PDB file of C-alpha atoms in Angstrom:
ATOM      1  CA  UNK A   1      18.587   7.013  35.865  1.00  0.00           C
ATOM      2  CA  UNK A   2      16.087   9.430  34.936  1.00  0.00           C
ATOM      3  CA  UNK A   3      15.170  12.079  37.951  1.00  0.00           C
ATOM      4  CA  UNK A   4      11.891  11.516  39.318  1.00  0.00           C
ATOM      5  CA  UNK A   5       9.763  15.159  39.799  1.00  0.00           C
ATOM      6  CA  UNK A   6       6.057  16.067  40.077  1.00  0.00           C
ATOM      7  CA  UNK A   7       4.490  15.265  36.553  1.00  0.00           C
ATOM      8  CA  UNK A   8       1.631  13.772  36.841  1.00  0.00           C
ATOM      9  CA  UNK A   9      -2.215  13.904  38.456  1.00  0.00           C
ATOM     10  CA  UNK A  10      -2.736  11.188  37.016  1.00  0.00           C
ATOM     11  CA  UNK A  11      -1.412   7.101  37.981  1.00  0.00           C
ATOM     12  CA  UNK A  12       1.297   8.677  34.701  1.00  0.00           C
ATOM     13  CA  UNK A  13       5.249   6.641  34.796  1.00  0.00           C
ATOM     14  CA  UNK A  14       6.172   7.156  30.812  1.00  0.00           C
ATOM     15  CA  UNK A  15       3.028   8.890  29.675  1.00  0.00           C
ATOM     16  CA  UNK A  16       2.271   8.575  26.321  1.00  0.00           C
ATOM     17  CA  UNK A  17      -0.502  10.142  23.512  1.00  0.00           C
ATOM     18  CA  UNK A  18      -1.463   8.934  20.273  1.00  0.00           C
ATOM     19  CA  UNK A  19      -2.421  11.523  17.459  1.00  0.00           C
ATOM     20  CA  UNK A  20      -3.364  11.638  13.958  1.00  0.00           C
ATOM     21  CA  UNK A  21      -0.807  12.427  11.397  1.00  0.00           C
ATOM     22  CA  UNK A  22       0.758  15.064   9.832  1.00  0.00           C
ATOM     23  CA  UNK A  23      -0.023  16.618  13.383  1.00  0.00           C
ATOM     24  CA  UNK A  24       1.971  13.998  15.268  1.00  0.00           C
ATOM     25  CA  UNK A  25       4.913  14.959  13.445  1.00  0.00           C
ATOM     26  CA  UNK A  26       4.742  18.536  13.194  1.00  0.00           C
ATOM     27  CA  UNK A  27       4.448  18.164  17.284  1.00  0.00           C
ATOM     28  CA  UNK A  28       8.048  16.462  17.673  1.00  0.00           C
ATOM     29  CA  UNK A  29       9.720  18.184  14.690  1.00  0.00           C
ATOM     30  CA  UNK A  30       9.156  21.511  17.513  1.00  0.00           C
ATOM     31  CA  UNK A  31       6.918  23.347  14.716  1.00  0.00           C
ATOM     32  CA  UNK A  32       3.518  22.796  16.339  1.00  0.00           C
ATOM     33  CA  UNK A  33       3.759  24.387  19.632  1.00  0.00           C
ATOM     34  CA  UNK A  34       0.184  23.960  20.959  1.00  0.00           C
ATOM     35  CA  UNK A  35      -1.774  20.599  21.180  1.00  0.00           C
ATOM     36  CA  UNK A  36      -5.483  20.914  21.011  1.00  0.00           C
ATOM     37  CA  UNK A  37      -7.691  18.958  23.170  1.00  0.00           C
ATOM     38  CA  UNK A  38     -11.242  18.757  24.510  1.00  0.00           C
ATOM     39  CA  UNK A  39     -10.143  18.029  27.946  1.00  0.00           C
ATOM     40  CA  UNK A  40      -7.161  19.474  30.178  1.00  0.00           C
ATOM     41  CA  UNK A  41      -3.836  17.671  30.378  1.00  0.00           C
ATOM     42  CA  UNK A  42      -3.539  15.387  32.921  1.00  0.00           C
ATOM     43  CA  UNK A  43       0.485  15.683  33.458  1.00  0.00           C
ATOM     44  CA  UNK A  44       3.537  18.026  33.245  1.00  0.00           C
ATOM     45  CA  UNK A  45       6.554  16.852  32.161  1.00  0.00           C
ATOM     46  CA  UNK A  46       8.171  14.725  29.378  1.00  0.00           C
ATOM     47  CA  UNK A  47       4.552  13.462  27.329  1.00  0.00           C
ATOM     48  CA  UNK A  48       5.324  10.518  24.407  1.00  0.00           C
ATOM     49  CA  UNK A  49       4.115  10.933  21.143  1.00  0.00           C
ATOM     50  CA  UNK A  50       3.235   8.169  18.886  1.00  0.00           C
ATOM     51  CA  UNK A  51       1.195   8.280  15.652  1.00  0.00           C
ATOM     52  CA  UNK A  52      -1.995   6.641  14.595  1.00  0.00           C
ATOM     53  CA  UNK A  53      -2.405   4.385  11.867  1.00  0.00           C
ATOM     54  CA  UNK A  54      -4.103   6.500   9.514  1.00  0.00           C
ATOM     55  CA  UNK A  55      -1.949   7.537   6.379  1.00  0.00           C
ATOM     56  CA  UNK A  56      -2.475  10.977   5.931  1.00  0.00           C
ATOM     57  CA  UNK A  57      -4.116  12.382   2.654  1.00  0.00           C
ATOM     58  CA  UNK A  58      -1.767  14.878   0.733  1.00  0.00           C
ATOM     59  CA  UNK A  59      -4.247  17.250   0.839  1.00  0.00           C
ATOM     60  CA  UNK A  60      -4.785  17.541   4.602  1.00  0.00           C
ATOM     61  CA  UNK A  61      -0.399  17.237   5.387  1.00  0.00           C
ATOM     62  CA  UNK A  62      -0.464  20.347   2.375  1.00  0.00           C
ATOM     63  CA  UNK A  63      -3.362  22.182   4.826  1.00  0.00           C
ATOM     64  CA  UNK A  64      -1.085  21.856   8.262  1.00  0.00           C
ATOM     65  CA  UNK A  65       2.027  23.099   6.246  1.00  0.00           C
ATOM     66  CA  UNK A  66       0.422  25.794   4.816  1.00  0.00           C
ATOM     67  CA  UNK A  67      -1.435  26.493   7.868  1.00  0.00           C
ATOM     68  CA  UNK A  68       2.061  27.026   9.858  1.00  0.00           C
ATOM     69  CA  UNK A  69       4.071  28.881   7.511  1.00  0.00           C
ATOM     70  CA  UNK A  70       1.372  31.066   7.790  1.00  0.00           C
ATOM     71  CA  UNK A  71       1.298  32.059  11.450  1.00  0.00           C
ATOM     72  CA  UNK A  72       5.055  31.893  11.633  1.00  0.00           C
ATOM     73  CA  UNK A  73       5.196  34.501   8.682  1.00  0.00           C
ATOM     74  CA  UNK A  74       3.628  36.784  11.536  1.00  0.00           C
ATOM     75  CA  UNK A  75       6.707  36.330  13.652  1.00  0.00           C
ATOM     76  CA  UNK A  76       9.234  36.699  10.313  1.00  0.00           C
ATOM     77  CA  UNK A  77      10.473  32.786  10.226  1.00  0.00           C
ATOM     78  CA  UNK A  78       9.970  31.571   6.433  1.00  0.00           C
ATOM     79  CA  UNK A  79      12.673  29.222   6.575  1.00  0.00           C
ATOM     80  CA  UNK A  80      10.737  26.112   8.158  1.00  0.00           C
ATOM     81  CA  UNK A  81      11.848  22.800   7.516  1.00  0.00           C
ATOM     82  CA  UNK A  82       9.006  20.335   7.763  1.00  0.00           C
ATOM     83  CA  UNK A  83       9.144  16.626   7.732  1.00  0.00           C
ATOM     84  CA  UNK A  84      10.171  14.816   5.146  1.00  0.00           C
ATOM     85  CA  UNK A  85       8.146  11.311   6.426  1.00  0.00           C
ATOM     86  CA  UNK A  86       5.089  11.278   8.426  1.00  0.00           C
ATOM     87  CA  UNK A  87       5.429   7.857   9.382  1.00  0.00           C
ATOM     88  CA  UNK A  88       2.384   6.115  10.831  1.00  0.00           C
ATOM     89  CA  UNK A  89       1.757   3.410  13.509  1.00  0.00           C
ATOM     90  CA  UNK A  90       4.953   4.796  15.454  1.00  0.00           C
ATOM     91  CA  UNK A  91       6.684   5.969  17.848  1.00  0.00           C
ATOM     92  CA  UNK A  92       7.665   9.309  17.202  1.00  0.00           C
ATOM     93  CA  UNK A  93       9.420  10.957  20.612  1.00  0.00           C
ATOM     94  CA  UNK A  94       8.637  13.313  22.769  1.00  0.00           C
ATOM     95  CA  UNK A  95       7.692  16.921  24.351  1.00  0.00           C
ATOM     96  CA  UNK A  96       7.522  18.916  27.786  1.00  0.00           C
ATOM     97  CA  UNK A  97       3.468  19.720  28.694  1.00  0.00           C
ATOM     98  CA  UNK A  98       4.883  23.255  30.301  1.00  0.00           C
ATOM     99  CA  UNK A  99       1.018  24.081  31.438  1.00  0.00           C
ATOM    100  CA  UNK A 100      -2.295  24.077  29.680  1.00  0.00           C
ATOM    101  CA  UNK A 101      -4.846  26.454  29.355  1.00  0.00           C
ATOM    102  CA  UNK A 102      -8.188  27.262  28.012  1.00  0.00           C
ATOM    103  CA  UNK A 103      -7.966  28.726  24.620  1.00  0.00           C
ATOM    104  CA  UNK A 104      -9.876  32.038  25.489  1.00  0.00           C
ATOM    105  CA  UNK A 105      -6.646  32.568  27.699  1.00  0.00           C
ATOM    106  CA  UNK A 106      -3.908  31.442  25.350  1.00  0.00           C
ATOM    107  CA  UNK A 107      -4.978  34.406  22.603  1.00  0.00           C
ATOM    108  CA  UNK A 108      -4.771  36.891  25.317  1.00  0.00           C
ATOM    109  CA  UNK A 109      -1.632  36.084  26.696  1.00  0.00           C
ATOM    110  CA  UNK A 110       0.368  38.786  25.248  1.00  0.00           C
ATOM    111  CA  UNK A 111       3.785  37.899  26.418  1.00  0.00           C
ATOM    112  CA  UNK A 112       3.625  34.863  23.646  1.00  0.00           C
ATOM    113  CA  UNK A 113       4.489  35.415  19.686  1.00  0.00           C
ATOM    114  CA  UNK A 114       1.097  35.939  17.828  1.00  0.00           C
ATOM    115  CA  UNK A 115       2.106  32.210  15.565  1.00  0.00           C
ATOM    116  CA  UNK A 116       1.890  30.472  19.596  1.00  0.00           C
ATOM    117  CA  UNK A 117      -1.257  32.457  20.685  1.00  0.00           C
ATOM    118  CA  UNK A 118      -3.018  31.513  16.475  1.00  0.00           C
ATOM    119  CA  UNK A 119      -2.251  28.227  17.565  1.00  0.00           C
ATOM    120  CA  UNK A 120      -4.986  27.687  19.893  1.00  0.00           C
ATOM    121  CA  UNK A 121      -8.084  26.697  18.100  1.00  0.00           C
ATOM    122  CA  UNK A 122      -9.996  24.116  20.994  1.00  0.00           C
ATOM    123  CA  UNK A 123     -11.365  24.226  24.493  1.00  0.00           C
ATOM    124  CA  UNK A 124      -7.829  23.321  26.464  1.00  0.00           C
ATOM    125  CA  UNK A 125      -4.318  24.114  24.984  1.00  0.00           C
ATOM    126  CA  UNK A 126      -1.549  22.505  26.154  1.00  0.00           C
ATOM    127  CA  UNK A 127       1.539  23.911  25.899  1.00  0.00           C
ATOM    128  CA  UNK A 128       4.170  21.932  24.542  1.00  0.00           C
ATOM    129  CA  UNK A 129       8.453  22.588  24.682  1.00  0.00           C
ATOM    130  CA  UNK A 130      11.648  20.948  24.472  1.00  0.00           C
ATOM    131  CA  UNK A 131      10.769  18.699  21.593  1.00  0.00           C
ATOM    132  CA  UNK A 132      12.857  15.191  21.015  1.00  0.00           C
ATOM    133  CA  UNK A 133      12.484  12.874  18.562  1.00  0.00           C
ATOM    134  CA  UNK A 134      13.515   9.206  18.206  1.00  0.00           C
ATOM    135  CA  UNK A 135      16.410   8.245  15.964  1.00  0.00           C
ATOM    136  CA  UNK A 136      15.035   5.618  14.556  1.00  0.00           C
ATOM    137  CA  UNK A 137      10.984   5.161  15.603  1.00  0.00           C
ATOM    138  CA  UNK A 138       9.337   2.394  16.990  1.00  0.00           C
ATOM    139  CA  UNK A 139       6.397   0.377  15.593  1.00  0.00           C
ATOM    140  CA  UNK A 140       3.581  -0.375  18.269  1.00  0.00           C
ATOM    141  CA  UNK A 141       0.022  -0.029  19.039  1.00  0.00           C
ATOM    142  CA  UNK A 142      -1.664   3.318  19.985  1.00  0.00           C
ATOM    143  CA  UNK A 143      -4.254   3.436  22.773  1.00  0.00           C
ATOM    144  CA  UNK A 144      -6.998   6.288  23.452  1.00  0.00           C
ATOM    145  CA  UNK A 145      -5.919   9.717  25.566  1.00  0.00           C
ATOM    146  CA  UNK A 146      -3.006   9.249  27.842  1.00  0.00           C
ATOM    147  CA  UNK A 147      -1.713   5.823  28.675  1.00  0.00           C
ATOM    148  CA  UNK A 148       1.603   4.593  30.006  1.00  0.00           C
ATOM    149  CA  UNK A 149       4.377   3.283  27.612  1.00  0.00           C
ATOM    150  CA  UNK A 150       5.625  -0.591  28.567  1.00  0.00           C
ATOM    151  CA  UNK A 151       8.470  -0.666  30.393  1.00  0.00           C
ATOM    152  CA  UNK A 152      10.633  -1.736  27.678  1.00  0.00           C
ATOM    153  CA  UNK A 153       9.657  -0.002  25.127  1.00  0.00           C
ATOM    154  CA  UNK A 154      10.926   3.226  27.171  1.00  0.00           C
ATOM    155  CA  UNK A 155      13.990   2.032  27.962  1.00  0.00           C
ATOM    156  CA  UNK A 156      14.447   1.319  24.476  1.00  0.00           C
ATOM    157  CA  UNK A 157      13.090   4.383  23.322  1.00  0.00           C
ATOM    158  CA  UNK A 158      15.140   6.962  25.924  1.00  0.00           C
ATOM    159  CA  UNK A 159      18.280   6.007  24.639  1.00  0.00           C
ATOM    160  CA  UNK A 160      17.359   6.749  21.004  1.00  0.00           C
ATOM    161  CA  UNK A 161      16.287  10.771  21.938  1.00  0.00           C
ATOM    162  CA  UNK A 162      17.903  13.579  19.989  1.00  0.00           C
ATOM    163  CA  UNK A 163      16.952  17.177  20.791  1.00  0.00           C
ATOM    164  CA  UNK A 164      14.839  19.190  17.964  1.00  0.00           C
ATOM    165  CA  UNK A 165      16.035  22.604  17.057  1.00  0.00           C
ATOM    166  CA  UNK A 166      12.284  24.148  15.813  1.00  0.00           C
ATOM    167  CA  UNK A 167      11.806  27.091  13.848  1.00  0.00           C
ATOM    168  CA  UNK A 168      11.207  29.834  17.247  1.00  0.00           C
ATOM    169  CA  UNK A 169      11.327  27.125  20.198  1.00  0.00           C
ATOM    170  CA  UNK A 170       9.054  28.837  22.997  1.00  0.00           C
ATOM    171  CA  UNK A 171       9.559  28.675  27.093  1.00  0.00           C
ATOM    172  CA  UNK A 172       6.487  29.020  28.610  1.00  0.00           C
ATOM    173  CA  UNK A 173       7.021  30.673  31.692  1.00  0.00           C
ATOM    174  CA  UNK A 174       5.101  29.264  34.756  1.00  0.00           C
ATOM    175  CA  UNK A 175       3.373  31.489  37.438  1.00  0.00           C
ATOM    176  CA  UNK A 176       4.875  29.512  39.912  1.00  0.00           C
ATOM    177  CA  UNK A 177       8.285  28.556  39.415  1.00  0.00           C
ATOM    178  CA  UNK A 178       8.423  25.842  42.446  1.00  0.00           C
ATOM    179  CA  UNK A 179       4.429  24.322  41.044  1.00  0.00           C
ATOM    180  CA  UNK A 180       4.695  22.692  37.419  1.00  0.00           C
ATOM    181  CA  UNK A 181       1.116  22.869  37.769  1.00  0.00           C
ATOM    182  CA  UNK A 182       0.510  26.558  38.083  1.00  0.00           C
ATOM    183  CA  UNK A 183       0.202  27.043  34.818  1.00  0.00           C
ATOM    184  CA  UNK A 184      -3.192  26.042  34.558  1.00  0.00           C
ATOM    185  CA  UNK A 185      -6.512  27.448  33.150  1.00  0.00           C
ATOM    186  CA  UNK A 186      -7.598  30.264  35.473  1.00  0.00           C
ATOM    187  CA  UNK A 187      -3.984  31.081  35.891  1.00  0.00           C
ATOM    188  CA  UNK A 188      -3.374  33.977  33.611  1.00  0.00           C
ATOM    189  CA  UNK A 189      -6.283  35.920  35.014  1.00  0.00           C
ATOM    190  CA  UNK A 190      -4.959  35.539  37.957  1.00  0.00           C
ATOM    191  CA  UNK A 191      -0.932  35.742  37.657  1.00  0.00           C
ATOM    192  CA  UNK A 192      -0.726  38.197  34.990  1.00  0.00           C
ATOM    193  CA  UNK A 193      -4.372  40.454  34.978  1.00  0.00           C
ATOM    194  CA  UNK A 194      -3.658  43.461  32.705  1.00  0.00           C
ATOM    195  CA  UNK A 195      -2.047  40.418  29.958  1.00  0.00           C
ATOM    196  CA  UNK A 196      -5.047  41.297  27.419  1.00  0.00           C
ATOM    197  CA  UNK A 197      -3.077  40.979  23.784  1.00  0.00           C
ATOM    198  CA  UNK A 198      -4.393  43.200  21.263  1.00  0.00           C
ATOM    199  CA  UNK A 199      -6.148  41.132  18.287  1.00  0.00           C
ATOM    200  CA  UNK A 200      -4.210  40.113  15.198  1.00  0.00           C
ATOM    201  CA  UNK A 201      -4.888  41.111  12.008  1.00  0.00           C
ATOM    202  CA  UNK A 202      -5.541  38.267   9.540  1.00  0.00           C
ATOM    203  CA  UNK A 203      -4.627  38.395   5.950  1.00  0.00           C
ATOM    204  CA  UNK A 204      -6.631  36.666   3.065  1.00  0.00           C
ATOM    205  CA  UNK A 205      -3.855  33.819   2.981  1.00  0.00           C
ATOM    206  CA  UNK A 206      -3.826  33.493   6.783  1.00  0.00           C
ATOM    207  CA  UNK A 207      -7.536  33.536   7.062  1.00  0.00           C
ATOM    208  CA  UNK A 208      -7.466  30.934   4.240  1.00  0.00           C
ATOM    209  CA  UNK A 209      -5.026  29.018   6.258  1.00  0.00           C
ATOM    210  CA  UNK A 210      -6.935  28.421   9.319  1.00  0.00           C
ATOM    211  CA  UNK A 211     -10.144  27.610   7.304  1.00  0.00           C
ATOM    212  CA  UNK A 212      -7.901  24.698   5.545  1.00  0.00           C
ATOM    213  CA  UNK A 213      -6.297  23.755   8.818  1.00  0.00           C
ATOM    214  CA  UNK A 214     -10.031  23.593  10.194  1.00  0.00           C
ATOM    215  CA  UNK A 215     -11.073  21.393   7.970  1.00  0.00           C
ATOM    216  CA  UNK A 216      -8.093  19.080   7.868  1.00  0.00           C
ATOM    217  CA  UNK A 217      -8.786  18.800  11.620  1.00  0.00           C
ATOM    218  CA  UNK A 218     -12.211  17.674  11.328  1.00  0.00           C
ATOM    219  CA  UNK A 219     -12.562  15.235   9.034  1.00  0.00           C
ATOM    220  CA  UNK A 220     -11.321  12.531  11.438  1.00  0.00           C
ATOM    221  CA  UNK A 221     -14.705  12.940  13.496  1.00  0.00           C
ATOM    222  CA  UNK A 222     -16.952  12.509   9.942  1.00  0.00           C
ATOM    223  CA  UNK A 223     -15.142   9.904   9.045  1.00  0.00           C
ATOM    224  CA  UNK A 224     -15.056   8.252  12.097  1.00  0.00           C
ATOM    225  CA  UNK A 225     -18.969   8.988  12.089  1.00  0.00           C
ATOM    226  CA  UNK A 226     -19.449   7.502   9.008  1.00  0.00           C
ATOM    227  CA  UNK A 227     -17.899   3.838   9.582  1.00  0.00           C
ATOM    228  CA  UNK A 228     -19.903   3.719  13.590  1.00  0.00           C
ATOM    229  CA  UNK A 229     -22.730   3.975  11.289  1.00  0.00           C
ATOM    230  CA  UNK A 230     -21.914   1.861   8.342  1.00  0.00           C
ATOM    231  CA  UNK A 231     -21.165  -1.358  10.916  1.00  0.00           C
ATOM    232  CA  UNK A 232     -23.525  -0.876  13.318  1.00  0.00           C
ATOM    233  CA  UNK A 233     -26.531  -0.902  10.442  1.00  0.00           C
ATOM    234  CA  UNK A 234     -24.644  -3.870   8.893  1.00  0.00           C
ATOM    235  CA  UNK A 235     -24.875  -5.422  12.290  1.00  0.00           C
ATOM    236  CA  UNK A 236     -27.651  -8.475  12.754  1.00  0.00           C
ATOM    237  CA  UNK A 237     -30.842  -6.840  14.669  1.00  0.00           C
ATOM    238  CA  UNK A 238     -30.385 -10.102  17.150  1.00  0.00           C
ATOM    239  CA  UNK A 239     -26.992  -8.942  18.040  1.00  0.00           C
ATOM    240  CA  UNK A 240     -27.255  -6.243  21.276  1.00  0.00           C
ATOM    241  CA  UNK A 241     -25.259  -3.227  20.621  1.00  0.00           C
ATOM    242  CA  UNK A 242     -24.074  -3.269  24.360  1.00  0.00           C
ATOM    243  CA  UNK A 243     -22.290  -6.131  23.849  1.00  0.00           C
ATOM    244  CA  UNK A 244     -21.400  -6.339  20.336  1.00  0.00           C
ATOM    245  CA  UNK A 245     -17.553  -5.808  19.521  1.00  0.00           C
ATOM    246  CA  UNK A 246     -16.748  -3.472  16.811  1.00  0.00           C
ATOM    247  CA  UNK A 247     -13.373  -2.952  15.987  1.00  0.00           C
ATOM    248  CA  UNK A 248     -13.138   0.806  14.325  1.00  0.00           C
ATOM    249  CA  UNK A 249      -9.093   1.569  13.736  1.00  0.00           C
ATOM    250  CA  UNK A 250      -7.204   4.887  14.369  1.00  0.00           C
ATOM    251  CA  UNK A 251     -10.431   6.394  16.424  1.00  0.00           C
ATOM    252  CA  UNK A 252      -8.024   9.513  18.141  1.00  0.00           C
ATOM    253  CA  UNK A 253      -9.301  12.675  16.690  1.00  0.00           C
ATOM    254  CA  UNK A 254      -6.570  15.268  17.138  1.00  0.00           C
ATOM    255  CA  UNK A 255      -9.016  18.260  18.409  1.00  0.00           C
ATOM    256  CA  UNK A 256      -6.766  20.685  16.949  1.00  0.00           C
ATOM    257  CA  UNK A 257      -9.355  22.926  16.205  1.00  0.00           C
ATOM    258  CA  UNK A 258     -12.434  24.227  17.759  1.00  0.00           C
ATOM    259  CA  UNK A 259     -14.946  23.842  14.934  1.00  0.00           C
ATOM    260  CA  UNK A 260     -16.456  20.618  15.231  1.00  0.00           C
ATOM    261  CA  UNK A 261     -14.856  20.090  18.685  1.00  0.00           C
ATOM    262  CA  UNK A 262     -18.018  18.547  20.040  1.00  0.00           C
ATOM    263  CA  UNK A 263     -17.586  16.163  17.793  1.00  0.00           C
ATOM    264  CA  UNK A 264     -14.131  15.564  18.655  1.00  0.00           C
ATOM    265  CA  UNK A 265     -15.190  15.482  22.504  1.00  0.00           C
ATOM    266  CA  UNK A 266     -17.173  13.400  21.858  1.00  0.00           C
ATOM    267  CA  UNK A 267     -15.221  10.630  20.000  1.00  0.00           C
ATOM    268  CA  UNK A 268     -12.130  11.120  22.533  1.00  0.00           C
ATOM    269  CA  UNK A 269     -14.267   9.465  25.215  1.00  0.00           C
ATOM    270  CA  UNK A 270     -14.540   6.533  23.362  1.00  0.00           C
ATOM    271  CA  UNK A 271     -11.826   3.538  23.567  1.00  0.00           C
ATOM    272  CA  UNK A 272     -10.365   1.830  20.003  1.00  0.00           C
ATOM    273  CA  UNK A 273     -12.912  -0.464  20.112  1.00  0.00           C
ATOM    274  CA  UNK A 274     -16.156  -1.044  22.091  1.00  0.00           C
ATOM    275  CA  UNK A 275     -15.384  -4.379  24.001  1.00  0.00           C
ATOM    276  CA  UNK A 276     -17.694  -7.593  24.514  1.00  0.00           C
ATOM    277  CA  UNK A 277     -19.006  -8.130  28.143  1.00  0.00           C
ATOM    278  CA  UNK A 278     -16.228  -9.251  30.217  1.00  0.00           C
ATOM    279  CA  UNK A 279     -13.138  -8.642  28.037  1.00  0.00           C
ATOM    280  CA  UNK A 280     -10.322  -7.325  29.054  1.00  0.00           C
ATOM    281  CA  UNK A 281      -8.070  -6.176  26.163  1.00  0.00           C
ATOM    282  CA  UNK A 282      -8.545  -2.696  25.929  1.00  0.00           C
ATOM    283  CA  UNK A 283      -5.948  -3.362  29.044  1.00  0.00           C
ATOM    284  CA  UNK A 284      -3.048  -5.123  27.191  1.00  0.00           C
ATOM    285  CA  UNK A 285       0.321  -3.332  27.365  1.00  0.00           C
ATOM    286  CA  UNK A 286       1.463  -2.520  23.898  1.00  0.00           C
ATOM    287  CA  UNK A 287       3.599  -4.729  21.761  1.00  0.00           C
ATOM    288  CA  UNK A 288       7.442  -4.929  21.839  1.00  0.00           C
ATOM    289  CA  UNK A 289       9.505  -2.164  20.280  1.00  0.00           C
ATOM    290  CA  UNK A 290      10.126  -2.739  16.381  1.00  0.00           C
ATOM    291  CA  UNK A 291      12.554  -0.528  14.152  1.00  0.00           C
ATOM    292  CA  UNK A 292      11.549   1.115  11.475  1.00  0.00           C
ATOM    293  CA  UNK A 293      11.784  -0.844   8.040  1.00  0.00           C
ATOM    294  CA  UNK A 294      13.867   2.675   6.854  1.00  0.00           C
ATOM    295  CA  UNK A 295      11.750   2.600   3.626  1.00  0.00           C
ATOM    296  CA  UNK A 296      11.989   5.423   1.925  1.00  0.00           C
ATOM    297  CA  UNK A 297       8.227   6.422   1.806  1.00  0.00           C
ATOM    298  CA  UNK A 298       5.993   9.619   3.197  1.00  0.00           C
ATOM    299  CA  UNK A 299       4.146   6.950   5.048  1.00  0.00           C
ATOM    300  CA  UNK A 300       5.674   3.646   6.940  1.00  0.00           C
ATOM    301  CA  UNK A 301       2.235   1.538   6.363  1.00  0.00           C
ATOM    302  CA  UNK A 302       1.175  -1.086   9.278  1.00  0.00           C
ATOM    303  CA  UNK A 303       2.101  -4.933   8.312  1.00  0.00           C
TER     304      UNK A 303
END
């Protein structure tokens, strides 16, 4: 039986969080050490990652690599081993939410490696250890921000965990020992206030690494843009927009990084879909584990 601890703020059992790929990926493979968000986690403890539906371009996966054997170069890792599938519409594993933190503080917080502190590009941070992934990952449905996995899809899914061996695996250390939530933002100042880490130099390539991670990151939120746009003006003038459905798929922008993040705020506080008066299936649990096919694609397409 799994042991039961202070994890959650939040009405959290197996919480869970949908993200865009390659990003998803990168997060349980242990190389991406940082997840960007708009708002502040919610929990501490074990967080579920499953990926959207969106196939990822080769460009933007080709951006995220780039972007991280980049900032690990700082730290002298060059051997990094990066996915060989970025499967889509599953679930991938899971991670440890150590803390989170604005992203002001992360860059200052000198006792991390200058790759963790590059990492932080939006408003809240949260810091992310102990990767697993999933043997063989499940196919369901993704909801928006944090939601709680169906009962037996975790079961299902706990007994298929294998640890993850990144490339520099970080421990985050808490100000608090006995409060998972002391690592928090305000915390740093606070706990540790001569931690002011001394700026890092940025190459050509690095520089031209973040721009390309930047605008990988992004395009989710123009995108996104463009097809609210393209069905709403498509939509009859009789029908109201308050209770018109419009189904728009894979609508969880990553917020990796802070250009564009109002954007990306934004279009995190809206649900998959905006639902007809009285409906209730934004509220459905998701669908019943189902194996992956094992074809031997990048991308594991939705049937």
């Amino acid at each position: 039986m799994r042991k039961a601890g202070p994890r959650k703020e939040g009405n959290y059992t197996n919480p869970c969080l949908t993200m865009h790929q390659p990003w998803a990926s990168l997060l349980v493979y242990g190389i991406k050490r940082i997840e960007g968000r708009s708002w502040p986690a919610p929990i501490r403890g074990r967080l579920w990652i499953h990926a959207a539906g969106k196939v990822p371009d080769e460009s933007t996966i080709k951006a995220m690599e780039d972007f991280y054997r980049e900032i690990y170069t700082l730290n002298g890792i060059t051997d990094i081993k990066f996915p060989e599938h970025y499967p889509i519409s599953r679930l991938l594993g899971c991670v440890e939410v150590a803390g989170c933190l604005t992203c002001e503080e992360l860059v200052q917080w000198e006792a991390l490696p200058e790759g963790v502190r590059l990492e932080g590009q939006t408003d809240f941070c949260w810091l992310c250890e102990q990767p697993k992934k999933l043997l063989v990952p499940f196919e369901m449905r993704g909801y928006q921000r944090i939601y709680n996995l169906e009962k037996k899809i975790y079961e299902a899914a706990v007994r298929g965990l294998v640890p993850v061996d990144g490339p520099a695996p970080v421990k985050f250390p808490l100000p608090n020992p006995r409060d998972p939530f002391s690592l928090k933002p305000g915390s740093i100042a606070a706990s540790f206030p001569n931690s002011k880490a001394s700026a890092i130099e940025k190459s050509s390539s690095l520089s031209a690494a973040i721009a390309g991670a930047r605008g990988a990151a992004t395009q989710f939120s123009k995108d996104q843009n463009i097809r609210t746009n393209a069905i709403l003006n498509s939509a009859p003038d009789s029908v109201s927009t308050e209770t018109r459905t419009i189904f728009i798929d894979d609508r969880i922008p990553d917020g990796n990084l802070k250009e564009g993040s109002m954007e990306a705020n934004s279009a995190s506080k809206q649900s998959d879909y905006v639902e007809e008066e009285g409906s209730s299936s934004r509220n459905q649990p998701p669908t019943r584990p189902k194996q992956d096919s094992g074809v031997p694609s990048r991308f594991l397409l939705r049937h």
